[in-house]
Short mmCIF file of C-alpha atoms in Angstrom, two decimals:
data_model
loop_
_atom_site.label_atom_id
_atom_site.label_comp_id
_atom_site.label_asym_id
_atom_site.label_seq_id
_atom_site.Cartn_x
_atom_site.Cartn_y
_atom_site.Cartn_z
CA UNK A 813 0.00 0.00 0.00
CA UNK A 814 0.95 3.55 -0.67
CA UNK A 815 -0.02 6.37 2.00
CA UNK A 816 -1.60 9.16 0.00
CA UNK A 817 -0.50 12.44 0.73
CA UNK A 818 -1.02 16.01 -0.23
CA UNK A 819 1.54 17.71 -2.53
CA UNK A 820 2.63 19.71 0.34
CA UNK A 821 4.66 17.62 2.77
CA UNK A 822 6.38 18.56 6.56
CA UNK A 823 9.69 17.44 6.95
CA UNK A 824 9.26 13.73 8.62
CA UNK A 825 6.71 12.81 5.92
CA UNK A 826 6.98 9.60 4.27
CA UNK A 827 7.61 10.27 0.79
CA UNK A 828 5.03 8.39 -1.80
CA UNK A 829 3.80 8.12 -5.48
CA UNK A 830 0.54 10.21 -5.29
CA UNK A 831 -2.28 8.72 -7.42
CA UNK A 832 -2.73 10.57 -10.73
CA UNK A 833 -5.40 10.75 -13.16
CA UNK A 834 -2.69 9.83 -15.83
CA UNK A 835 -2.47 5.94 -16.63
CA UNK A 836 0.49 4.09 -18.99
CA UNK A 837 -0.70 1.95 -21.96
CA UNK A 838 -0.51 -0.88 -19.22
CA UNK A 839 -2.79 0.43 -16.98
CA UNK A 840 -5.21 2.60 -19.07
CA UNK A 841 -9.02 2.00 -18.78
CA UNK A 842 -8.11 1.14 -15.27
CA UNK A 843 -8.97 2.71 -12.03
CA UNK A 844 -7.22 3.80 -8.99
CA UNK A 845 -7.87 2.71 -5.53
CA UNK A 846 -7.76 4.44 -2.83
CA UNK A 847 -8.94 3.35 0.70
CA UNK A 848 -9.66 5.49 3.54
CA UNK A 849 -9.47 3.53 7.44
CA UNK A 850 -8.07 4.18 10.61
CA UNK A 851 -5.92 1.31 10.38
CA UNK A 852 -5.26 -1.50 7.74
CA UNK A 853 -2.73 -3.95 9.91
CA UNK A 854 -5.92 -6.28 9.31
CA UNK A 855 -7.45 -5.60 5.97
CA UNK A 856 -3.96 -4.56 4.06
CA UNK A 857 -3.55 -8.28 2.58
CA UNK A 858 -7.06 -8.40 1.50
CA UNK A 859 -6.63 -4.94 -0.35
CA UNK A 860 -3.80 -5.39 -1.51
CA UNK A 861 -5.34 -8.21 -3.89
CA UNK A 862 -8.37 -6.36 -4.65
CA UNK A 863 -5.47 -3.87 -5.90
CA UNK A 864 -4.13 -5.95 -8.10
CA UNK A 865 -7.04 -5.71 -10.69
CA UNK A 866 -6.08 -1.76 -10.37
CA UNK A 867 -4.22 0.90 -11.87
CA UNK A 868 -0.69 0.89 -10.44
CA UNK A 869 -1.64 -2.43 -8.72
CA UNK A 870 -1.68 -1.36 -5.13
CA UNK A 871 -4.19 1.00 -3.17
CA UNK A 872 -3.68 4.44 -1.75
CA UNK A 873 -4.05 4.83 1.70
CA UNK A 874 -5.70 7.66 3.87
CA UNK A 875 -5.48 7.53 7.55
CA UNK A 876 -8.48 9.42 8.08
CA UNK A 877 -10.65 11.84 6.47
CA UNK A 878 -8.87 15.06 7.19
CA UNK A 879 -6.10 13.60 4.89
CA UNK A 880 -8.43 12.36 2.12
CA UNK A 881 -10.53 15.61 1.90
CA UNK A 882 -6.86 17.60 1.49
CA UNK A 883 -5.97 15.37 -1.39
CA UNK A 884 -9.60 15.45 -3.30
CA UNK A 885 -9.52 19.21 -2.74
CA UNK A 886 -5.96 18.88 -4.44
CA UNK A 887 -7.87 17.04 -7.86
CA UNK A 888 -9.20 18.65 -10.86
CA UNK A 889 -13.34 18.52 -11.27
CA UNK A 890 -15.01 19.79 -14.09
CA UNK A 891 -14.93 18.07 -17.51
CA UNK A 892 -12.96 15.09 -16.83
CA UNK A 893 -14.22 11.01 -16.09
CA UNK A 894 -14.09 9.92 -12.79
CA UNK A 895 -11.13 8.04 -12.61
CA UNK A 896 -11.04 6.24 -8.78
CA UNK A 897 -12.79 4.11 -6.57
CA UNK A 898 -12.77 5.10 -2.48
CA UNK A 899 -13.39 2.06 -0.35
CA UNK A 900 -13.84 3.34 3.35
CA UNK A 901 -15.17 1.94 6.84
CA UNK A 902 -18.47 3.21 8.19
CA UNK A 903 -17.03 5.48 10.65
CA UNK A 904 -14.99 7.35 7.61
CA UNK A 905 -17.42 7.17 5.10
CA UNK A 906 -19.81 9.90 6.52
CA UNK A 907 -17.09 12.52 6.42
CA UNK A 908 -15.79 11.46 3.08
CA UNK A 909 -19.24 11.80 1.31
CA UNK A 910 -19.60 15.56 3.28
CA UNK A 911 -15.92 16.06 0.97
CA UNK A 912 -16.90 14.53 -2.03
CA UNK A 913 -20.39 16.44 -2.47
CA UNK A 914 -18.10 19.79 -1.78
CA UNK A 915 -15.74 19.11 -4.67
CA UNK A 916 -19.16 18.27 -6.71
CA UNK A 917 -21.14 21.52 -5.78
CA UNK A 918 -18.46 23.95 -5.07
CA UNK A 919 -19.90 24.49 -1.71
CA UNK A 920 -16.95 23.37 1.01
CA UNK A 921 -19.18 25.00 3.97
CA UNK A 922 -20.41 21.69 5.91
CA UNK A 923 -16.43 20.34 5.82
CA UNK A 924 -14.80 20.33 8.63
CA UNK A 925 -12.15 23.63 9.24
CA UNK A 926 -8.97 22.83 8.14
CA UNK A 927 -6.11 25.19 7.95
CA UNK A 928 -3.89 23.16 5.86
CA UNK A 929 -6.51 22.09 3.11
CA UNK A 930 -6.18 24.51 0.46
CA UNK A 931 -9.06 25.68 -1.79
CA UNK A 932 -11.02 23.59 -3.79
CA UNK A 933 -9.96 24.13 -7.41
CA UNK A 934 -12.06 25.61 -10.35
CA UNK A 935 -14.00 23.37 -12.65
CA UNK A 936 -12.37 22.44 -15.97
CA UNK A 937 -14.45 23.70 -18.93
CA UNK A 938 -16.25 26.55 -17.31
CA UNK A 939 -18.96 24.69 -15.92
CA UNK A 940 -20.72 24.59 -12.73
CA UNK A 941 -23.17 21.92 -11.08
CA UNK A 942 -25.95 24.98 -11.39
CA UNK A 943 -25.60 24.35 -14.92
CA UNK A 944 -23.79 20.81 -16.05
CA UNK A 945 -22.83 18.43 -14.47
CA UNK A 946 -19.05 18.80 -12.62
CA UNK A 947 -17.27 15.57 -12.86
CA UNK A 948 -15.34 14.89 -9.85
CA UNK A 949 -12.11 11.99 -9.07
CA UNK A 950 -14.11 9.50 -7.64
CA UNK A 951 -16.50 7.38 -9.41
CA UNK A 952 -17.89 4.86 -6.63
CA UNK A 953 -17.96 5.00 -2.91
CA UNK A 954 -17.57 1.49 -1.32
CA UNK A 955 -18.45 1.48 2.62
CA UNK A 956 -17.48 -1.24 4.62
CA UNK A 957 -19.23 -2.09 7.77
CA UNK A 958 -17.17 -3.43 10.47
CA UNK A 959 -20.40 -4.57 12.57
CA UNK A 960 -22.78 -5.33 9.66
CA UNK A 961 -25.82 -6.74 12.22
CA UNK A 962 -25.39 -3.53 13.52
CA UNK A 963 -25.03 -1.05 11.11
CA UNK A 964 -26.61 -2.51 8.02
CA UNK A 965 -30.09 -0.23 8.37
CA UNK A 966 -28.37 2.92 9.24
CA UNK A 967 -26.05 2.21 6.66
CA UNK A 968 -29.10 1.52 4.36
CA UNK A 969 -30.98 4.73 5.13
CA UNK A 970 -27.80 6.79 5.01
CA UNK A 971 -27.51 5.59 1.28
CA UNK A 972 -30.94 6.57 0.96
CA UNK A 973 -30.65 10.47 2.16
CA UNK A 974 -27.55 10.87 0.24
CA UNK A 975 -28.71 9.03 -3.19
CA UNK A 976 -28.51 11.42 -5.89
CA UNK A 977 -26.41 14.22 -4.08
CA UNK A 978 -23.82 13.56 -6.63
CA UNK A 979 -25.45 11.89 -9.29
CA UNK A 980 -23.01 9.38 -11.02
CA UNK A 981 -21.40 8.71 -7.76
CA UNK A 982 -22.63 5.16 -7.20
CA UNK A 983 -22.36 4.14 -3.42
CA UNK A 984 -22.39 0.65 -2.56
CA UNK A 985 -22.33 -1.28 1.07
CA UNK A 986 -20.07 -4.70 1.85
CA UNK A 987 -19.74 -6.56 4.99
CA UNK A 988 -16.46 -7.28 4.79
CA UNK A 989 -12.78 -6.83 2.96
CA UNK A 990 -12.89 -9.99 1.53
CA UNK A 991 -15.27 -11.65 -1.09
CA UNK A 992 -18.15 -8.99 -0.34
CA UNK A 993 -15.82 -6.11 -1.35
CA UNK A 994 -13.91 -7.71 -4.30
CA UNK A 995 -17.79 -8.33 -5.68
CA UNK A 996 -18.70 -4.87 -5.40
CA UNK A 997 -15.14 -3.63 -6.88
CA UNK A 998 -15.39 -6.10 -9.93
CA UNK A 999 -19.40 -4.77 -10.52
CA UNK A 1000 -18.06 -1.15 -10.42
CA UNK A 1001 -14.92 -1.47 -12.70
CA UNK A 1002 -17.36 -3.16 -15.69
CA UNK A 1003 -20.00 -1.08 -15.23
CA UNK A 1004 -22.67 -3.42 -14.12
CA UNK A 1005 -25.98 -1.79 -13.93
CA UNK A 1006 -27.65 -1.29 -10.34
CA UNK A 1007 -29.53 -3.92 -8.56
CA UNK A 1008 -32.05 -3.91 -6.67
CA UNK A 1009 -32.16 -4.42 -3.02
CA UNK A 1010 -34.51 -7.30 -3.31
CA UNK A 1011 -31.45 -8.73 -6.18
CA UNK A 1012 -29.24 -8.09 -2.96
CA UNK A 1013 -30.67 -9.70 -0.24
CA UNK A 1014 -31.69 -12.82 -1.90
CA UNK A 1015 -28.09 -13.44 -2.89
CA UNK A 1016 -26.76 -12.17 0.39
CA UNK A 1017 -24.91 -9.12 -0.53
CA UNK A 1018 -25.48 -6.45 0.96
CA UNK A 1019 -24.41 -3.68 -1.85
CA UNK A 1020 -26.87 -0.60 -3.11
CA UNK A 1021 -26.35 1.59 -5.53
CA UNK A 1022 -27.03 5.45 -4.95
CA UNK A 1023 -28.39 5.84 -8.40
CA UNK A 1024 -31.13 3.82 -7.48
CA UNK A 1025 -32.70 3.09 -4.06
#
């Protein structure tokens, strides 16, 4: 794994490969994956396959998401196609969907203060979500619950109040790092169209689409 970073470093910093929106012959078509947990002493095996059907073939780490929000701040939005996949835990995936619909809209007033984020940068092509659609770096949102009896219906009506916020962000729920989220990953990178959360629960998984609920 690679910890992501923002271009701006303080002395001490461990010095990475920041993802890009540029791919080599090799990788291109492919997405970039970036996670964003507390912690991945127990999940970094298990991403690090899932990061092997990537671009770059590993994942890009955030420790929390103070550090994600100053990178996706750092990205271009505008005219461009989404060209990552975020996979968070519940607790970070709140916060990260507060950043992502501020680099959609423009509006960065319900993120959290942060002196060292800098400002979010101007859309590409002149455009605005009041008028087209601004494309943003992140296609998919992937939340991971770490106690799915638990948190599977407030997971399930947090996808509902934020469905359609950004609209070709597609925002799906696993219960785990394992098969669950390499499903989820695989229906995201070929497209696959939405299901159903009837389709979901009789095969077990536990994934819904914000385009559709």
């Amino acid at each position: 794994a690679a910890t992501a970073t923002t271009s701006k470093k303080k002395k001490g910093d461990v010095p990475v490969i920041a993802p890009t929106a540029k791919a080599s012959s090799s990788h291109k078509g492919k997405k970039v994956l970036l996670a964003c947990v507390e912690s991945v002493s127990e999940t970094e095996m298990l991403l690090e396959e899932h990061a092997k059907n990537f671009r770059h073939q590993k994942f890009f780490h955030f420790s929390n998401p103070v550090k994600f929000t100053r990178w996706l701040f750092e990205q271009h939005r505008g005219t461009l196609r989404p060209w990552s996949i975020l996979v968070t835990a519940w607790r970070e995936a709140k916060p990260c969907m507060v950043a992502l619909e501020a680099v959609y809209s423009g509006n960065a007033s319900n993120v959290r203060p942060d002196a060292r984020r800098g400002m979010l940068r101007k859309p590409t092509g002149g455009k605005s979500a009041g008028r087209k659609p601004v494309k943003i770096a992140v296609a998919a949102l992937v939340v991971v619950l770490e106690s799915p009896e638990q948190q599977m219906e407030r997971a399930q009506d947090w996808v509902r109040d934020v469905r359609g916020t950004i609209p070709d962000l597609e925002i799906h729920i696993v219960k785990d790092f394992g098969d669950d989220l390499g499903v989820a990953l695989a229906r995201v990178c070929k497209g696959a169209p939405p299901r159903s959360i009837e389709d979901e629960a009789a095969d077990g998984s536990a994934m819904l689409d914000g385009n559709f609920v």
